Coordinates of C-alpha atoms in Angstrom, one line a residue:
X29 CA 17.3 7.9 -16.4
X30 CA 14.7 10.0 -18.7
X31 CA 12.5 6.8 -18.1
X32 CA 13.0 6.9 -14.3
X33 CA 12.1 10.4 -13.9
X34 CA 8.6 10.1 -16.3
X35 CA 7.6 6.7 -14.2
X36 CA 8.0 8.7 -11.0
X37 CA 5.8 11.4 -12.7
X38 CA 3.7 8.9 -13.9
X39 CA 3.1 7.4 -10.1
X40 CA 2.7 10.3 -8.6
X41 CA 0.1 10.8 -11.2
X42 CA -1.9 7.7 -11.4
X43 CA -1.5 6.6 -7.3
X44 CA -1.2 10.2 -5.8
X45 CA -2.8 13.0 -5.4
X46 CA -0.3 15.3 -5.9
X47 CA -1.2 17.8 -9.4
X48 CA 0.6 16.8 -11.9
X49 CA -1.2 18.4 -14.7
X50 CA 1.0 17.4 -17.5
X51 CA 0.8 14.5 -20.8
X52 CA 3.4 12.5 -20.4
X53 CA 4.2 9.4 -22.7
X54 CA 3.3 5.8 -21.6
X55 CA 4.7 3.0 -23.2
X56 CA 6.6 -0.1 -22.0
X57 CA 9.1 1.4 -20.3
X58 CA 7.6 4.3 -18.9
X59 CA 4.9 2.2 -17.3
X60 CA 7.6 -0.3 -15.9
X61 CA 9.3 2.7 -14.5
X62 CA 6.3 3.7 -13.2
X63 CA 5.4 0.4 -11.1
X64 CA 9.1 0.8 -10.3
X65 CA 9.2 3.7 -8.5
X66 CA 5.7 3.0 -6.6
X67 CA 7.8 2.2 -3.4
X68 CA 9.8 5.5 -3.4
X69 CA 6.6 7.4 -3.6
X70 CA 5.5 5.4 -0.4
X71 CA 9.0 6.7 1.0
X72 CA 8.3 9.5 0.2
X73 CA 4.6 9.6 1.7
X74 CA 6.3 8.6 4.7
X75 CA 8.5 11.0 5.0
X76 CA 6.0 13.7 4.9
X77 CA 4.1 11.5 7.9
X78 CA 7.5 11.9 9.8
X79 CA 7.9 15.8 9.6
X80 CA 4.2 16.3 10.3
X81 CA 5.2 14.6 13.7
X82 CA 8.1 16.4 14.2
X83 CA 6.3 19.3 13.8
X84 CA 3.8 18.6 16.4
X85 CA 6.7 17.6 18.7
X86 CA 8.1 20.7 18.6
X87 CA 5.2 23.3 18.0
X88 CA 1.7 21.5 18.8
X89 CA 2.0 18.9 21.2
X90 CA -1.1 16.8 20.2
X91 CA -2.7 13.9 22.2
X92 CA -1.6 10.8 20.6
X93 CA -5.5 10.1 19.8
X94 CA -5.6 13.4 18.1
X95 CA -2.2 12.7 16.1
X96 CA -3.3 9.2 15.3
X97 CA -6.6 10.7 13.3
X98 CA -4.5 13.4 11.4
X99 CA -1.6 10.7 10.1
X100 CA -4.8 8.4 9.2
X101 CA -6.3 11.7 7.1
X102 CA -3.1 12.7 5.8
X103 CA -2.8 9.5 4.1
X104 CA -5.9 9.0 2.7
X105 CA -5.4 12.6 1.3
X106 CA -2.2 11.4 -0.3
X107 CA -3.7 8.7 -2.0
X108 CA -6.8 10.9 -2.5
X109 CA -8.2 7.8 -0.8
X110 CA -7.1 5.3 -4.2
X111 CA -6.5 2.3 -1.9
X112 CA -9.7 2.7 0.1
X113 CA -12.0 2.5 -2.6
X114 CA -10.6 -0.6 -3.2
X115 CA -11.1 -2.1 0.3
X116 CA -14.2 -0.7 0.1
X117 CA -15.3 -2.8 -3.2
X118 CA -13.6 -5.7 -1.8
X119 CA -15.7 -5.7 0.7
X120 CA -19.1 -5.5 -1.3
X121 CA -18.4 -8.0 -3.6
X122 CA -16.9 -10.8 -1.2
X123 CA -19.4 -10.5 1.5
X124 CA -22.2 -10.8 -1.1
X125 CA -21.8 -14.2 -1.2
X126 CA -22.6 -14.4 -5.1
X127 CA -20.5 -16.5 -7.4
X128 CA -17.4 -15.2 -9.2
X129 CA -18.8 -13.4 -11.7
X130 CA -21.2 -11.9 -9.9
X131 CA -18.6 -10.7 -7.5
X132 CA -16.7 -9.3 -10.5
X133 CA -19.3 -6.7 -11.5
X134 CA -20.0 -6.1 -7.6
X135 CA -16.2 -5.0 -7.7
X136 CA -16.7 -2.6 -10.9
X137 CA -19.9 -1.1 -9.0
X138 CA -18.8 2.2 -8.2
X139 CA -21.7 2.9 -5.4
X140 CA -21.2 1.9 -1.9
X141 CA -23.0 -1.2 -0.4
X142 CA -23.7 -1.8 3.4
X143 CA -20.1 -4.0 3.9
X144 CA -18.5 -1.5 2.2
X145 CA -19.6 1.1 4.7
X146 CA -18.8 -0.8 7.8
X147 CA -15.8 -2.2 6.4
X148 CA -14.3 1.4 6.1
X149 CA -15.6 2.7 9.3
X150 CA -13.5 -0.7 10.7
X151 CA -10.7 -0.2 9.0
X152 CA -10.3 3.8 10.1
X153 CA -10.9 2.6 13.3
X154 CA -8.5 0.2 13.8
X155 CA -5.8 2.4 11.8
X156 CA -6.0 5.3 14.4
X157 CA -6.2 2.8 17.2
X158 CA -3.0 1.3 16.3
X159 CA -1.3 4.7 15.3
X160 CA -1.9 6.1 19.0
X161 CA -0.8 3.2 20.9
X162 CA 2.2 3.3 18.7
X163 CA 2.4 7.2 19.1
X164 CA 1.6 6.7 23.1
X165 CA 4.4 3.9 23.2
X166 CA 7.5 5.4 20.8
X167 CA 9.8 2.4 20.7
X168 CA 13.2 1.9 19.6
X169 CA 13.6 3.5 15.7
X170 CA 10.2 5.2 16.3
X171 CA 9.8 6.9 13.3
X172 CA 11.5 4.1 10.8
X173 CA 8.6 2.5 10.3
X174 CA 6.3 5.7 9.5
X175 CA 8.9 4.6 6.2
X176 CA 9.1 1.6 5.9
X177 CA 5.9 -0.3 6.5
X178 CA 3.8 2.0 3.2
X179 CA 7.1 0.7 1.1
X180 CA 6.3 -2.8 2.2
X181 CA 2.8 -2.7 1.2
X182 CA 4.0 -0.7 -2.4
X183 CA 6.0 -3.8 -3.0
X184 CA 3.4 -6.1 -2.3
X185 CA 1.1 -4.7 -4.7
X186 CA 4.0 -5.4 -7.5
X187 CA 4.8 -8.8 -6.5
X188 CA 0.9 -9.4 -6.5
X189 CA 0.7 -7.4 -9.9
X190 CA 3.7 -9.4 -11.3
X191 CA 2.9 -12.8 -10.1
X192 CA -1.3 -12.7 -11.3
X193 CA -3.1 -12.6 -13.9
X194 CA -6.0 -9.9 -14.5
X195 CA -9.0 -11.0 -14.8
X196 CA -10.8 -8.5 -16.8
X197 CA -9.5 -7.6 -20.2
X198 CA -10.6 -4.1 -20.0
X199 CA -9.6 -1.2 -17.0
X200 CA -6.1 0.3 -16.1
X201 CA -5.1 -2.7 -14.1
X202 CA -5.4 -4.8 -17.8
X203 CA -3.7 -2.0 -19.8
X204 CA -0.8 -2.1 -16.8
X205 CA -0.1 -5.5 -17.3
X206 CA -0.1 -5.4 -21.1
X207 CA 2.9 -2.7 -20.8
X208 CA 4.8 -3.5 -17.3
X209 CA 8.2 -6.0 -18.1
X210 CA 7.8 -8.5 -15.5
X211 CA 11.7 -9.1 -16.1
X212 CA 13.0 -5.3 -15.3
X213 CA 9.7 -5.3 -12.5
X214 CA 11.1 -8.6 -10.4
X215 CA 14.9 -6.0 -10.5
X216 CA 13.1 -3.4 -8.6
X217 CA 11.7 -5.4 -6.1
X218 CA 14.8 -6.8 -5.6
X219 CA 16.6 -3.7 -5.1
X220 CA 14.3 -2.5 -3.0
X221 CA 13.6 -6.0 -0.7
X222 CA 17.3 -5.2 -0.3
X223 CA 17.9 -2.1 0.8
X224 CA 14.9 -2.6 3.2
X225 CA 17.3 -5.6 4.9
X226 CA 20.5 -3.7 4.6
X227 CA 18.9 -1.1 6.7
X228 CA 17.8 -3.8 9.3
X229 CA 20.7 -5.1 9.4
X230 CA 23.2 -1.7 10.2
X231 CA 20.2 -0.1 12.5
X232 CA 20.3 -4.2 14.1
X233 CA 16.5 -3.9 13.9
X234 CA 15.4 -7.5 13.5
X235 CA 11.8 -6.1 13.2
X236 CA 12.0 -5.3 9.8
X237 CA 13.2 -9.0 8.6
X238 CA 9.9 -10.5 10.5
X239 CA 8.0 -7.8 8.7
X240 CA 9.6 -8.2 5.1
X241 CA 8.9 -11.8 5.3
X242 CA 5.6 -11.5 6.9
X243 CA 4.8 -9.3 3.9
X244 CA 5.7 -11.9 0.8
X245 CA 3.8 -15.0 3.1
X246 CA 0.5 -12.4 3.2
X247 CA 0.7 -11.5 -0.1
X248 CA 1.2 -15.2 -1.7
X249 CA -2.1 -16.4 0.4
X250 CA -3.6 -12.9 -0.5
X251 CA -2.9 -13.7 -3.9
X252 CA -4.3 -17.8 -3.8
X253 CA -7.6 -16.3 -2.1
X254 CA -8.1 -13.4 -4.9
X255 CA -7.7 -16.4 -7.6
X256 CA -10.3 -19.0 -5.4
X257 CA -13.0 -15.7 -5.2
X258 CA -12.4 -13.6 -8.0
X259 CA -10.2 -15.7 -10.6
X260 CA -7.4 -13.5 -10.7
X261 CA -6.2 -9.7 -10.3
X262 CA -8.1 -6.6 -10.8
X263 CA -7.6 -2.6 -9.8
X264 CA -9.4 -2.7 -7.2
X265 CA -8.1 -6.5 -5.6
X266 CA -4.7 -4.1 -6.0
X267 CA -6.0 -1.3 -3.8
X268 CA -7.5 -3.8 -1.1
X269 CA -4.4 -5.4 -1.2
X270 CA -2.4 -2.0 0.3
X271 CA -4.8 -1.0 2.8
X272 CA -5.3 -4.9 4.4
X273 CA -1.5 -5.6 4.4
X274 CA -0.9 -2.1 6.0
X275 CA -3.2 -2.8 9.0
X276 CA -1.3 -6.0 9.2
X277 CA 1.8 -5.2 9.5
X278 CA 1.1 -2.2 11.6
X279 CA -0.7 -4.5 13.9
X280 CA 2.1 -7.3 14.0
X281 CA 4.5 -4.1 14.4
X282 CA 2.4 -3.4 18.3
X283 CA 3.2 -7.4 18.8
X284 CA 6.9 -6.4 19.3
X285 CA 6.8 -3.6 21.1

């Protein structure tokens, strides 16, 4: 349990920005617990999401648009914008058109290029744009998926993390992999994949079976196109990884209702 509670601390840490200003001892269980509790953190990111909407539904009464903007800020505030910057260097590096290990040091580049730029400005875009139409619509278990879907994309990142290989020897994503049990990783993601379809199952919400499989089939070709361009995993391929399967299954989510 002492391990549980120092990996949450650890997440919140490392893939947060929520302060916490405190040295706290990594080794191989510690950073296993760490990975592990990623998705609860996303839980828990969602539920803040949820009671911000709440709020507005009871006190502020917001335009959708306008609502749609603030979930999109709160989120990258959250993260303190750890997923974008990824995206963002994905972006650079695969539409430079270079070979692998130029794209490599394009993705440890820590200035913005032009595809970077528009690539962010697309993806904000498109994230408010599907956040008011499902804000305008509110279908059945409206606010399960404010939950759900950022725990979907946690787990992605550590099936990704536990099925690849890193390509650089050097960074956090290297040290990580050095230190996280794939064994005691592959038991969390089980727990979690089902709890995710027990809850389908008693709320009778097929959606979140389409998305939960949707999820593994984008990640394994997610995973096969990282290894043709880049040769493997890295931080930032992580990071990417989040924000493009997010805007995925936010935008198959709109193909249901």
């Amino acid at each position: 349990m002492k391990n549980i509670i120092v990996g949450l601390l650890l997440s919140l840490q490392f893939f947060t920005s929520f302060p916490i200003r405190k040295t706290l001892p990594m080794n191989n269980k510690t950073v296993t617990a760490m990975f592990g509790t990623m998705p609860f953190i996303s839980f828990f990111m969602g539920v803040i999401v949820v009671l911000v909407i709440l709020l507005n539904d009871v006190y502020f009464n917001f335009t959708p648009l306008f609502l749609a903007i603030i979930i999109v800020m709160i989120n990258i505030m959250m993260t303190g914008g750890l997923h974008l910057d990824g995206w963002i260097d994905l972006s650079d590096a695969y539409f430079s058109y270079r070979d692998k290990e130029k794209r490599l040091e394009i993705l440890s580049d820590s200035r913005i290029g032009a595809f970077g730029a528009i690539n962010l400005v697309l993806i904000v875009l498109l994230k408010i744009g599907i956040f008011y139409e499902y804000l305008h619509q509110r279908p059945t278990n409206f606010y399960l998926f404010f939950i759900i879907i950022p725990v979907l994309c946690r787990l992605a990142i550590l099936i990704y993390f536990n099925l690849s290989v890193n390509v650089k020897e050097s960074g956090l994503a290297a040290y990580f992999k050095k230190h996280v049990k794939a064994k005691s990783l592959w038991i969390y993601i089980a727990c979690y994949i089902f709890i995710i379809l027990i809850t389908g199952f008693v709320l009778n919400e097929y959606k979140l079976f389409v998305l939960t499989f949707s999820m593994f089939v984008m990640t394994w070709i997610y995973r096969h196109w990282t290894y043709r361009h880049f040769g493997g995993m890295t931080g930032d391929l992580l990071g990417a990884l989040y924000e493009g399967m997010e805007l995925a299954l936010w935008g198959m989510l709109l193909l249901f209702i």
